[in-house]
Amino acid sequence: MHIVQPGMEIDVLKENNRIANENYRLMKSHGIRSVDFMGSIGAGKTALIIKLAEKLRAKGVRVCAIAGDVTGADDYGRFEKSGLEAVNCNTGHECHLDANLVRKSLSKIDLDRYDVVFIENVGNLVCPADFPLGTDYRVVVISTTEGDDMVRKHHDIFLHSDIAILNKMDIADAVGVDPEVIAEDYRKLTGGLKSIYRCSARKDEGIDEILVALGM
Ligand code: MG
């Protein structure tokens, strides 16, 4: 039986935030800009990161990635195959990366060799919300294949993100999803202040706009 002491959860989050601040300062001291990509399994995080990194590398920006997964090295393998240097980071059984795991991954990277670090979080739309990693940006990626109710079902992760992206726009019709519904839900959730970015990582559509949003 797993017993949680009163107040323990708070301490875990506090400690995570403390280490996240250290990660942030460490990356800044090496002039690195960083992004945490959150989203469900199958949202297209890996493909999007590969596409963003390709475009940045073509401009001479030095990019590396941290591939967060519960187990295995599938995303890490895809990064390396695309020419994106990466570090694999398995959580073992946790459904999210935390700042301490990212700190360990950063210690394996020669930070002076890079300008940008992309972190792919574990495929999950709930748990990563509470665990900032110390990145400049937190991005949530959803796809049209997940249905039109993702914003309505997962307020927290959208409210904890700087940027929201709707991927797989090219197959919205085929899966019977109206992107306008998702866009309107997101506008409402953010008080009319923010729009969701629409893209297709596969078709290379909408990627440049995301780079601009990330200040890259
Ligand atoms: Mg992936």
mmCIF file with all atom_site columns, C-alpha atoms and ligand atoms in Angstrom:
data_model
loop_
_atom_site.group_PDB
_atom_site.id
_atom_site.type_symbol
_atom_site.label_atom_id
_atom_site.label_alt_id
_atom_site.label_comp_id
_atom_site.label_asym_id
_atom_site.label_entity_id
_atom_site.label_seq_id
_atom_site.pdbx_PDB_ins_code
_atom_site.Cartn_x
_atom_site.Cartn_y
_atom_site.Cartn_z
_atom_site.occupancy
_atom_site.B_iso_or_equiv
_atom_site.pdbx_formal_charge
_atom_site.auth_seq_id
_atom_site.auth_comp_id
_atom_site.auth_asym_id
_atom_site.auth_atom_id
_atom_site.pdbx_PDB_model_num
ATOM   1   C  CA . MET A 1 1   ? 0.000   0.000  0.000   1.00 0.00 ? 1   MET A CA 1
ATOM   2   C  CA . HIS A 1 2   ? 1.265   3.412  -0.938  1.00 0.00 ? 2   HIS A CA 1
ATOM   3   C  CA . ILE A 1 3   ? 0.774   5.961  1.824   1.00 0.00 ? 3   ILE A CA 1
ATOM   4   C  CA . VAL A 1 4   ? 1.225   9.639  1.047   1.00 0.00 ? 4   VAL A CA 1
ATOM   5   C  CA . GLN A 1 5   ? 1.987   11.785 4.087   1.00 0.00 ? 5   GLN A CA 1
ATOM   6   C  CA . PRO A 1 6   ? 0.023   15.038 4.360   1.00 0.00 ? 6   PRO A CA 1
ATOM   7   C  CA . GLY A 1 7   ? 1.977   17.786 2.640   1.00 0.00 ? 7   GLY A CA 1
ATOM   8   C  CA . MET A 1 8   ? 4.305   15.374 0.867   1.00 0.00 ? 8   MET A CA 1
ATOM   9   C  CA . GLU A 1 9   ? 2.854   16.054 -2.563  1.00 0.00 ? 9   GLU A CA 1
ATOM   10  C  CA . ILE A 1 10  ? 3.430   19.765 -2.080  1.00 0.00 ? 10  ILE A CA 1
ATOM   11  C  CA . ASP A 1 11  ? 7.069   19.142 -1.147  1.00 0.00 ? 11  ASP A CA 1
ATOM   12  C  CA . VAL A 1 12  ? 7.644   17.014 -4.237  1.00 0.00 ? 12  VAL A CA 1
ATOM   13  C  CA . LEU A 1 13  ? 6.336   19.820 -6.450  1.00 0.00 ? 13  LEU A CA 1
ATOM   14  C  CA . LYS A 1 14  ? 8.369   22.425 -4.555  1.00 0.00 ? 14  LYS A CA 1
ATOM   15  C  CA . GLU A 1 15  ? 11.549  20.388 -4.925  1.00 0.00 ? 15  GLU A CA 1
ATOM   16  C  CA . ASN A 1 16  ? 10.818  19.898 -8.632  1.00 0.00 ? 16  ASN A CA 1
ATOM   17  C  CA . ASN A 1 17  ? 10.448  23.652 -9.095  1.00 0.00 ? 17  ASN A CA 1
ATOM   18  C  CA . ARG A 1 18  ? 13.715  24.293 -7.251  1.00 0.00 ? 18  ARG A CA 1
ATOM   19  C  CA . ILE A 1 19  ? 15.612  21.935 -9.575  1.00 0.00 ? 19  ILE A CA 1
ATOM   20  C  CA . ALA A 1 20  ? 13.757  23.336 -12.603 1.00 0.00 ? 20  ALA A CA 1
ATOM   21  C  CA . ASN A 1 21  ? 15.107  26.781 -11.686 1.00 0.00 ? 21  ASN A CA 1
ATOM   22  C  CA . GLU A 1 22  ? 18.612  25.296 -11.536 1.00 0.00 ? 22  GLU A CA 1
ATOM   23  C  CA . ASN A 1 23  ? 18.121  23.686 -14.954 1.00 0.00 ? 23  ASN A CA 1
ATOM   24  C  CA . TYR A 1 24  ? 16.958  27.016 -16.335 1.00 0.00 ? 24  TYR A CA 1
ATOM   25  C  CA . ARG A 1 25  ? 19.994  28.870 -14.968 1.00 0.00 ? 25  ARG A CA 1
ATOM   26  C  CA . LEU A 1 26  ? 22.364  26.123 -16.152 1.00 0.00 ? 26  LEU A CA 1
ATOM   27  C  CA . MET A 1 27  ? 21.030  26.268 -19.715 1.00 0.00 ? 27  MET A CA 1
ATOM   28  C  CA . LYS A 1 28  ? 21.021  30.082 -19.705 1.00 0.00 ? 28  LYS A CA 1
ATOM   29  C  CA . SER A 1 29  ? 24.646  30.134 -18.541 1.00 0.00 ? 29  SER A CA 1
ATOM   30  C  CA . HIS A 1 30  ? 25.462  28.234 -21.757 1.00 0.00 ? 30  HIS A CA 1
ATOM   31  C  CA . GLY A 1 31  ? 23.263  30.484 -23.910 1.00 0.00 ? 31  GLY A CA 1
ATOM   32  C  CA . ILE A 1 32  ? 20.758  27.697 -24.578 1.00 0.00 ? 32  ILE A CA 1
ATOM   33  C  CA . ARG A 1 33  ? 17.101  28.147 -25.454 1.00 0.00 ? 33  ARG A CA 1
ATOM   34  C  CA . SER A 1 34  ? 14.900  25.209 -24.531 1.00 0.00 ? 34  SER A CA 1
ATOM   35  C  CA . VAL A 1 35  ? 11.426  23.844 -25.125 1.00 0.00 ? 35  VAL A CA 1
ATOM   36  C  CA . ASP A 1 36  ? 9.399   21.157 -23.322 1.00 0.00 ? 36  ASP A CA 1
ATOM   37  C  CA . PHE A 1 37  ? 7.013   19.356 -25.722 1.00 0.00 ? 37  PHE A CA 1
ATOM   38  C  CA . MET A 1 38  ? 4.056   17.746 -23.973 1.00 0.00 ? 38  MET A CA 1
ATOM   39  C  CA . GLY A 1 39  ? 1.181   15.773 -25.492 1.00 0.00 ? 39  GLY A CA 1
ATOM   40  C  CA . SER A 1 40  ? -0.466  12.366 -25.803 1.00 0.00 ? 40  SER A CA 1
ATOM   41  C  CA . ILE A 1 41  ? 1.099   9.279  -27.319 1.00 0.00 ? 41  ILE A CA 1
ATOM   42  C  CA . GLY A 1 42  ? 0.631   9.624  -31.073 1.00 0.00 ? 42  GLY A CA 1
ATOM   43  C  CA . ALA A 1 43  ? 0.146   13.412 -31.150 1.00 0.00 ? 43  ALA A CA 1
ATOM   44  C  CA . GLY A 1 44  ? 3.236   13.683 -33.333 1.00 0.00 ? 44  GLY A CA 1
ATOM   45  C  CA . LYS A 1 45  ? 5.709   15.229 -30.868 1.00 0.00 ? 45  LYS A CA 1
ATOM   46  C  CA . THR A 1 46  ? 8.693   13.317 -32.235 1.00 0.00 ? 46  THR A CA 1
ATOM   47  C  CA . ALA A 1 47  ? 7.915   14.147 -35.882 1.00 0.00 ? 47  ALA A CA 1
ATOM   48  C  CA . LEU A 1 48  ? 7.359   17.813 -35.007 1.00 0.00 ? 48  LEU A CA 1
ATOM   49  C  CA . ILE A 1 49  ? 10.642  18.080 -33.091 1.00 0.00 ? 49  ILE A CA 1
ATOM   50  C  CA . ILE A 1 50  ? 12.505  16.427 -35.981 1.00 0.00 ? 50  ILE A CA 1
ATOM   51  C  CA . LYS A 1 51  ? 10.982  18.889 -38.459 1.00 0.00 ? 51  LYS A CA 1
ATOM   52  C  CA . LEU A 1 52  ? 11.683  21.948 -36.266 1.00 0.00 ? 52  LEU A CA 1
ATOM   53  C  CA . ALA A 1 53  ? 15.258  20.769 -35.705 1.00 0.00 ? 53  ALA A CA 1
ATOM   54  C  CA . GLU A 1 54  ? 15.827  20.189 -39.436 1.00 0.00 ? 54  GLU A CA 1
ATOM   55  C  CA . LYS A 1 55  ? 14.813  23.762 -40.205 1.00 0.00 ? 55  LYS A CA 1
ATOM   56  C  CA . LEU A 1 56  ? 16.964  25.167 -37.413 1.00 0.00 ? 56  LEU A CA 1
ATOM   57  C  CA . ARG A 1 57  ? 20.008  23.099 -38.432 1.00 0.00 ? 57  ARG A CA 1
ATOM   58  C  CA . ALA A 1 58  ? 19.581  24.371 -42.007 1.00 0.00 ? 58  ALA A CA 1
ATOM   59  C  CA . LYS A 1 59  ? 19.990  27.889 -40.561 1.00 0.00 ? 59  LYS A CA 1
ATOM   60  C  CA . GLY A 1 60  ? 23.135  26.852 -38.694 1.00 0.00 ? 60  GLY A CA 1
ATOM   61  C  CA . VAL A 1 61  ? 21.460  26.565 -35.280 1.00 0.00 ? 61  VAL A CA 1
ATOM   62  C  CA . ARG A 1 62  ? 22.920  23.737 -33.211 1.00 0.00 ? 62  ARG A CA 1
ATOM   63  C  CA . VAL A 1 63  ? 20.137  21.577 -31.769 1.00 0.00 ? 63  VAL A CA 1
ATOM   64  C  CA . CYS A 1 64  ? 19.982  18.538 -29.537 1.00 0.00 ? 64  CYS A CA 1
ATOM   65  C  CA . ALA A 1 65  ? 17.079  16.661 -27.997 1.00 0.00 ? 65  ALA A CA 1
ATOM   66  C  CA . ILE A 1 66  ? 16.198  14.764 -24.855 1.00 0.00 ? 66  ILE A CA 1
ATOM   67  C  CA . ALA A 1 67  ? 13.880  11.846 -25.621 1.00 0.00 ? 67  ALA A CA 1
ATOM   68  C  CA . GLY A 1 68  ? 11.652  11.206 -22.626 1.00 0.00 ? 68  GLY A CA 1
ATOM   69  C  CA . ASP A 1 69  ? 9.854   7.872  -22.513 1.00 0.00 ? 69  ASP A CA 1
ATOM   70  C  CA . VAL A 1 70  ? 8.741   5.430  -19.851 1.00 0.00 ? 70  VAL A CA 1
ATOM   71  C  CA . THR A 1 71  ? 10.887  2.730  -21.398 1.00 0.00 ? 71  THR A CA 1
ATOM   72  C  CA . GLY A 1 72  ? 12.769  1.929  -24.598 1.00 0.00 ? 72  GLY A CA 1
ATOM   73  C  CA . ALA A 1 73  ? 14.618  4.048  -27.108 1.00 0.00 ? 73  ALA A CA 1
ATOM   74  C  CA . ASP A 1 74  ? 12.191  4.389  -30.035 1.00 0.00 ? 74  ASP A CA 1
ATOM   75  C  CA . ASP A 1 75  ? 11.982  8.189  -30.117 1.00 0.00 ? 75  ASP A CA 1
ATOM   76  C  CA . TYR A 1 76  ? 15.694  8.476  -29.371 1.00 0.00 ? 76  TYR A CA 1
ATOM   77  C  CA . GLY A 1 77  ? 16.329  6.208  -32.363 1.00 0.00 ? 77  GLY A CA 1
ATOM   78  C  CA . ARG A 1 78  ? 14.111  8.346  -34.594 1.00 0.00 ? 78  ARG A CA 1
ATOM   79  C  CA . PHE A 1 79  ? 15.959  11.501 -33.521 1.00 0.00 ? 79  PHE A CA 1
ATOM   80  C  CA . GLU A 1 80  ? 19.362  9.991  -34.204 1.00 0.00 ? 80  GLU A CA 1
ATOM   81  C  CA . LYS A 1 81  ? 18.227  8.580  -37.555 1.00 0.00 ? 81  LYS A CA 1
ATOM   82  C  CA . SER A 1 82  ? 17.095  12.074 -38.615 1.00 0.00 ? 82  SER A CA 1
ATOM   83  C  CA . GLY A 1 83  ? 20.516  13.469 -37.748 1.00 0.00 ? 83  GLY A CA 1
ATOM   84  C  CA . LEU A 1 84  ? 19.341  15.134 -34.525 1.00 0.00 ? 84  LEU A CA 1
ATOM   85  C  CA . GLU A 1 85  ? 21.778  14.394 -31.711 1.00 0.00 ? 85  GLU A CA 1
ATOM   86  C  CA . ALA A 1 86  ? 19.895  13.207 -28.645 1.00 0.00 ? 86  ALA A CA 1
ATOM   87  C  CA . VAL A 1 87  ? 20.011  11.736 -25.158 1.00 0.00 ? 87  VAL A CA 1
ATOM   88  C  CA . ASN A 1 88  ? 17.554  9.026  -24.130 1.00 0.00 ? 88  ASN A CA 1
ATOM   89  C  CA . CYS A 1 89  ? 15.771  9.511  -20.806 1.00 0.00 ? 89  CYS A CA 1
ATOM   90  C  CA . ASN A 1 90  ? 13.619  6.683  -19.418 1.00 0.00 ? 90  ASN A CA 1
ATOM   91  C  CA . THR A 1 91  ? 11.403  7.402  -16.424 1.00 0.00 ? 91  THR A CA 1
ATOM   92  C  CA . GLY A 1 92  ? 11.053  3.702  -15.498 1.00 0.00 ? 92  GLY A CA 1
ATOM   93  C  CA . HIS A 1 93  ? 7.373   3.882  -14.571 1.00 0.00 ? 93  HIS A CA 1
ATOM   94  C  CA . GLU A 1 94  ? 6.553   7.576  -14.149 1.00 0.00 ? 94  GLU A CA 1
ATOM   95  C  CA . CYS A 1 95  ? 4.090   9.152  -16.574 1.00 0.00 ? 95  CYS A CA 1
ATOM   96  C  CA . HIS A 1 96  ? 6.065   12.395 -16.908 1.00 0.00 ? 96  HIS A CA 1
ATOM   97  C  CA . LEU A 1 97  ? 9.584   13.792 -16.921 1.00 0.00 ? 97  LEU A CA 1
ATOM   98  C  CA . ASP A 1 98  ? 10.645  15.743 -13.852 1.00 0.00 ? 98  ASP A CA 1
ATOM   99  C  CA . ALA A 1 99  ? 13.303  18.379 -13.371 1.00 0.00 ? 99  ALA A CA 1
ATOM   100 C  CA . ASN A 1 100 ? 15.702  15.934 -11.718 1.00 0.00 ? 100 ASN A CA 1
ATOM   101 C  CA . LEU A 1 101 ? 15.605  13.517 -14.684 1.00 0.00 ? 101 LEU A CA 1
ATOM   102 C  CA . VAL A 1 102 ? 16.225  16.449 -17.019 1.00 0.00 ? 102 VAL A CA 1
ATOM   103 C  CA . ARG A 1 103 ? 19.127  17.609 -14.850 1.00 0.00 ? 103 ARG A CA 1
ATOM   104 C  CA . LYS A 1 104 ? 20.689  14.130 -15.216 1.00 0.00 ? 104 LYS A CA 1
ATOM   105 C  CA . SER A 1 105 ? 20.155  14.230 -19.000 1.00 0.00 ? 105 SER A CA 1
ATOM   106 C  CA . LEU A 1 106 ? 21.666  17.725 -19.239 1.00 0.00 ? 106 LEU A CA 1
ATOM   107 C  CA . SER A 1 107 ? 24.766  16.431 -17.431 1.00 0.00 ? 107 SER A CA 1
ATOM   108 C  CA . LYS A 1 108 ? 25.293  14.012 -20.366 1.00 0.00 ? 108 LYS A CA 1
ATOM   109 C  CA . ILE A 1 109 ? 25.230  16.848 -22.917 1.00 0.00 ? 109 ILE A CA 1
ATOM   110 C  CA . ASP A 1 110 ? 28.173  19.106 -23.758 1.00 0.00 ? 110 ASP A CA 1
ATOM   111 C  CA . LEU A 1 111 ? 26.051  22.253 -23.453 1.00 0.00 ? 111 LEU A CA 1
ATOM   112 C  CA . ASP A 1 112 ? 28.617  24.510 -25.125 1.00 0.00 ? 112 ASP A CA 1
ATOM   113 C  CA . ARG A 1 113 ? 28.057  22.576 -28.360 1.00 0.00 ? 113 ARG A CA 1
ATOM   114 C  CA . TYR A 1 114 ? 24.379  23.570 -28.681 1.00 0.00 ? 114 TYR A CA 1
ATOM   115 C  CA . ASP A 1 115 ? 22.100  26.590 -29.012 1.00 0.00 ? 115 ASP A CA 1
ATOM   116 C  CA . VAL A 1 116 ? 18.765  24.827 -28.540 1.00 0.00 ? 116 VAL A CA 1
ATOM   117 C  CA . VAL A 1 117 ? 17.582  21.853 -26.462 1.00 0.00 ? 117 VAL A CA 1
ATOM   118 C  CA . PHE A 1 118 ? 14.247  20.247 -27.334 1.00 0.00 ? 118 PHE A CA 1
ATOM   119 C  CA . ILE A 1 119 ? 12.778  17.985 -24.678 1.00 0.00 ? 119 ILE A CA 1
ATOM   120 C  CA . GLU A 1 120 ? 10.129  15.441 -25.626 1.00 0.00 ? 120 GLU A CA 1
ATOM   121 C  CA . ASN A 1 121 ? 8.062   14.654 -22.550 1.00 0.00 ? 121 ASN A CA 1
ATOM   122 C  CA . VAL A 1 122 ? 6.406   11.282 -21.900 1.00 0.00 ? 122 VAL A CA 1
ATOM   123 C  CA . GLY A 1 123 ? 3.179   10.807 -23.902 1.00 0.00 ? 123 GLY A CA 1
ATOM   124 C  CA . ASN A 1 124 ? 0.559   12.033 -21.434 1.00 0.00 ? 124 ASN A CA 1
ATOM   125 C  CA . LEU A 1 125 ? -1.797  15.011 -21.229 1.00 0.00 ? 125 LEU A CA 1
ATOM   126 C  CA . VAL A 1 126 ? -2.231  15.079 -17.455 1.00 0.00 ? 126 VAL A CA 1
ATOM   127 C  CA . CYS A 1 127 ? 0.888   14.415 -15.369 1.00 0.00 ? 127 CYS A CA 1
ATOM   128 C  CA . PRO A 1 128 ? 3.503   16.646 -17.105 1.00 0.00 ? 128 PRO A CA 1
ATOM   129 C  CA . ALA A 1 129 ? 1.431   19.771 -16.372 1.00 0.00 ? 129 ALA A CA 1
ATOM   130 C  CA . ASP A 1 130 ? 2.536   19.896 -12.728 1.00 0.00 ? 130 ASP A CA 1
ATOM   131 C  CA . PHE A 1 131 ? 6.243   19.375 -13.414 1.00 0.00 ? 131 PHE A CA 1
ATOM   132 C  CA . PRO A 1 132 ? 8.046   22.285 -15.086 1.00 0.00 ? 132 PRO A CA 1
ATOM   133 C  CA . LEU A 1 133 ? 11.491  21.247 -16.282 1.00 0.00 ? 133 LEU A CA 1
ATOM   134 C  CA . GLY A 1 134 ? 13.182  24.638 -16.435 1.00 0.00 ? 134 GLY A CA 1
ATOM   135 C  CA . THR A 1 135 ? 12.662  25.347 -20.136 1.00 0.00 ? 135 THR A CA 1
ATOM   136 C  CA . ASP A 1 136 ? 11.999  28.713 -21.778 1.00 0.00 ? 136 ASP A CA 1
ATOM   137 C  CA . TYR A 1 137 ? 8.802   27.401 -23.315 1.00 0.00 ? 137 TYR A CA 1
ATOM   138 C  CA . ARG A 1 138 ? 6.285   24.726 -22.514 1.00 0.00 ? 138 ARG A CA 1
ATOM   139 C  CA . VAL A 1 139 ? 4.402   23.543 -25.585 1.00 0.00 ? 139 VAL A CA 1
ATOM   140 C  CA . VAL A 1 140 ? 1.392   21.236 -25.750 1.00 0.00 ? 140 VAL A CA 1
ATOM   141 C  CA . VAL A 1 141 ? 0.914   19.255 -28.959 1.00 0.00 ? 141 VAL A CA 1
ATOM   142 C  CA . ILE A 1 142 ? -2.404  17.647 -29.838 1.00 0.00 ? 142 ILE A CA 1
ATOM   143 C  CA . SER A 1 143 ? -3.514  16.123 -33.124 1.00 0.00 ? 143 SER A CA 1
ATOM   144 C  CA . THR A 1 144 ? -6.736  16.002 -35.103 1.00 0.00 ? 144 THR A CA 1
ATOM   145 C  CA . THR A 1 145 ? -6.810  12.207 -34.625 1.00 0.00 ? 145 THR A CA 1
ATOM   146 C  CA . GLU A 1 146 ? -7.517  12.688 -30.911 1.00 0.00 ? 146 GLU A CA 1
ATOM   147 C  CA . GLY A 1 147 ? -10.978 14.163 -31.551 1.00 0.00 ? 147 GLY A CA 1
ATOM   148 C  CA . ASP A 1 148 ? -12.302 17.698 -31.108 1.00 0.00 ? 148 ASP A CA 1
ATOM   149 C  CA . ASP A 1 149 ? -12.681 17.595 -27.317 1.00 0.00 ? 149 ASP A CA 1
ATOM   150 C  CA . MET A 1 150 ? -9.055  17.646 -26.127 1.00 0.00 ? 150 MET A CA 1
ATOM   151 C  CA . VAL A 1 151 ? -9.064  21.271 -24.970 1.00 0.00 ? 151 VAL A CA 1
ATOM   152 C  CA . ARG A 1 152 ? -12.337 20.788 -23.103 1.00 0.00 ? 152 ARG A CA 1
ATOM   153 C  CA . LYS A 1 153 ? -11.053 17.609 -21.401 1.00 0.00 ? 153 LYS A CA 1
ATOM   154 C  CA . HIS A 1 154 ? -7.565  18.762 -20.454 1.00 0.00 ? 154 HIS A CA 1
ATOM   155 C  CA . HIS A 1 155 ? -7.726  22.390 -19.297 1.00 0.00 ? 155 HIS A CA 1
ATOM   156 C  CA . ASP A 1 156 ? -4.705  22.092 -17.024 1.00 0.00 ? 156 ASP A CA 1
ATOM   157 C  CA . ILE A 1 157 ? -2.080  21.257 -19.601 1.00 0.00 ? 157 ILE A CA 1
ATOM   158 C  CA . PHE A 1 158 ? -3.281  24.006 -21.944 1.00 0.00 ? 158 PHE A CA 1
ATOM   159 C  CA . LEU A 1 159 ? -3.249  26.550 -19.125 1.00 0.00 ? 159 LEU A CA 1
ATOM   160 C  CA . HIS A 1 160 ? 0.258   25.424 -18.092 1.00 0.00 ? 160 HIS A CA 1
ATOM   161 C  CA . SER A 1 161 ? 1.595   25.823 -21.649 1.00 0.00 ? 161 SER A CA 1
ATOM   162 C  CA . ASP A 1 162 ? 2.893   28.902 -23.429 1.00 0.00 ? 162 ASP A CA 1
ATOM   163 C  CA . ILE A 1 163 ? 1.989   27.612 -26.876 1.00 0.00 ? 163 ILE A CA 1
ATOM   164 C  CA . ALA A 1 164 ? -0.568  25.052 -28.099 1.00 0.00 ? 164 ALA A CA 1
ATOM   165 C  CA . ILE A 1 165 ? -0.218  23.222 -31.408 1.00 0.00 ? 165 ILE A CA 1
ATOM   166 C  CA . LEU A 1 166 ? -2.777  21.238 -33.397 1.00 0.00 ? 166 LEU A CA 1
ATOM   167 C  CA . ASN A 1 167 ? -0.869  18.715 -35.518 1.00 0.00 ? 167 ASN A CA 1
ATOM   168 C  CA . LYS A 1 168 ? -1.988  16.400 -38.359 1.00 0.00 ? 168 LYS A CA 1
ATOM   169 C  CA . MET A 1 169 ? -4.076  19.120 -39.995 1.00 0.00 ? 169 MET A CA 1
ATOM   170 C  CA . ASP A 1 170 ? -3.659  17.236 -43.294 1.00 0.00 ? 170 ASP A CA 1
ATOM   171 C  CA . ILE A 1 171 ? -5.919  14.402 -42.109 1.00 0.00 ? 171 ILE A CA 1
ATOM   172 C  CA . ALA A 1 172 ? -8.535  16.429 -40.187 1.00 0.00 ? 172 ALA A CA 1
ATOM   173 C  CA . ASP A 1 173 ? -11.159 15.739 -42.872 1.00 0.00 ? 173 ASP A CA 1
ATOM   174 C  CA . ALA A 1 174 ? -10.336 12.049 -43.041 1.00 0.00 ? 174 ALA A CA 1
ATOM   175 C  CA . VAL A 1 175 ? -10.868 11.607 -39.293 1.00 0.00 ? 175 VAL A CA 1
ATOM   176 C  CA . GLY A 1 176 ? -13.979 13.801 -39.291 1.00 0.00 ? 176 GLY A CA 1
ATOM   177 C  CA . VAL A 1 177 ? -12.648 16.499 -36.978 1.00 0.00 ? 177 VAL A CA 1
ATOM   178 C  CA . ASP A 1 178 ? -13.381 20.196 -37.404 1.00 0.00 ? 178 ASP A CA 1
ATOM   179 C  CA . PRO A 1 179 ? -10.250 22.145 -36.345 1.00 0.00 ? 179 PRO A CA 1
ATOM   180 C  CA . GLU A 1 180 ? -12.412 25.243 -35.823 1.00 0.00 ? 180 GLU A CA 1
ATOM   181 C  CA . VAL A 1 181 ? -14.077 23.585 -32.814 1.00 0.00 ? 181 VAL A CA 1
ATOM   182 C  CA . ILE A 1 182 ? -10.673 22.975 -31.189 1.00 0.00 ? 182 ILE A CA 1
ATOM   183 C  CA . ALA A 1 183 ? -9.471  26.479 -32.063 1.00 0.00 ? 183 ALA A CA 1
ATOM   184 C  CA . GLU A 1 184 ? -12.582 28.036 -30.555 1.00 0.00 ? 184 GLU A CA 1
ATOM   185 C  CA . ASP A 1 185 ? -12.294 25.960 -27.347 1.00 0.00 ? 185 ASP A CA 1
ATOM   186 C  CA . TYR A 1 186 ? -8.689  27.142 -26.961 1.00 0.00 ? 186 TYR A CA 1
ATOM   187 C  CA . ARG A 1 187 ? -9.577  30.777 -27.624 1.00 0.00 ? 187 ARG A CA 1
ATOM   188 C  CA . LYS A 1 188 ? -12.297 30.589 -24.964 1.00 0.00 ? 188 LYS A CA 1
ATOM   189 C  CA . LEU A 1 189 ? -10.027 28.848 -22.443 1.00 0.00 ? 189 LEU A CA 1
ATOM   190 C  CA . THR A 1 190 ? -7.388  31.559 -22.826 1.00 0.00 ? 190 THR A CA 1
ATOM   191 C  CA . GLY A 1 191 ? -9.897  34.383 -22.503 1.00 0.00 ? 191 GLY A CA 1
ATOM   192 C  CA . GLY A 1 192 ? -9.730  35.175 -26.207 1.00 0.00 ? 192 GLY A CA 1
ATOM   193 C  CA . LEU A 1 193 ? -6.035  36.006 -25.891 1.00 0.00 ? 193 LEU A CA 1
ATOM   194 C  CA . LYS A 1 194 ? -4.388  33.078 -27.659 1.00 0.00 ? 194 LYS A CA 1
ATOM   195 C  CA . SER A 1 195 ? -4.820  31.052 -30.855 1.00 0.00 ? 195 SER A CA 1
ATOM   196 C  CA . ILE A 1 196 ? -3.778  27.461 -31.352 1.00 0.00 ? 196 ILE A CA 1
ATOM   197 C  CA . TYR A 1 197 ? -1.085  26.918 -33.987 1.00 0.00 ? 197 TYR A CA 1
ATOM   198 C  CA . ARG A 1 198 ? -2.097  24.531 -36.764 1.00 0.00 ? 198 ARG A CA 1
ATOM   199 C  CA . CYS A 1 199 ? 0.428   22.365 -38.567 1.00 0.00 ? 199 CYS A CA 1
ATOM   200 C  CA . SER A 1 200 ? 1.246   19.137 -40.302 1.00 0.00 ? 200 SER A CA 1
ATOM   201 C  CA . ALA A 1 201 ? 4.704   17.951 -39.319 1.00 0.00 ? 201 ALA A CA 1
ATOM   202 C  CA . ARG A 1 202 ? 4.576   15.265 -42.020 1.00 0.00 ? 202 ARG A CA 1
ATOM   203 C  CA . LYS A 1 203 ? 3.622   17.670 -44.810 1.00 0.00 ? 203 LYS A CA 1
ATOM   204 C  CA . ASP A 1 204 ? 5.883   20.408 -43.492 1.00 0.00 ? 204 ASP A CA 1
ATOM   205 C  CA . GLU A 1 205 ? 3.011   22.880 -43.147 1.00 0.00 ? 205 GLU A CA 1
ATOM   206 C  CA . GLY A 1 206 ? 2.795   25.532 -40.445 1.00 0.00 ? 206 GLY A CA 1
ATOM   207 C  CA . ILE A 1 207 ? 6.259   24.738 -39.068 1.00 0.00 ? 207 ILE A CA 1
ATOM   208 C  CA . ASP A 1 208 ? 7.855   28.123 -39.765 1.00 0.00 ? 208 ASP A CA 1
ATOM   209 C  CA . GLU A 1 209 ? 5.091   29.901 -37.822 1.00 0.00 ? 209 GLU A CA 1
ATOM   210 C  CA . ILE A 1 210 ? 5.861   27.719 -34.798 1.00 0.00 ? 210 ILE A CA 1
ATOM   211 C  CA . LEU A 1 211 ? 9.556   28.605 -34.992 1.00 0.00 ? 211 LEU A CA 1
ATOM   212 C  CA . VAL A 1 212 ? 8.599   32.288 -35.014 1.00 0.00 ? 212 VAL A CA 1
ATOM   213 C  CA . ALA A 1 213 ? 6.354   31.740 -31.970 1.00 0.00 ? 213 ALA A CA 1
ATOM   214 C  CA . LEU A 1 214 ? 9.326   30.137 -30.193 1.00 0.00 ? 214 LEU A CA 1
ATOM   215 C  CA . GLY A 1 215 ? 11.509  33.125 -31.071 1.00 0.00 ? 215 GLY A CA 1
ATOM   216 C  CA . MET A 1 216 ? 13.716  30.952 -33.276 1.00 0.00 ? 216 MET A CA 1
HETATM 217 MG MG . MG  B 2 .   ? 7.215   10.440 -29.509 1.00 0.00 ? 1   MG  B MG 1
#
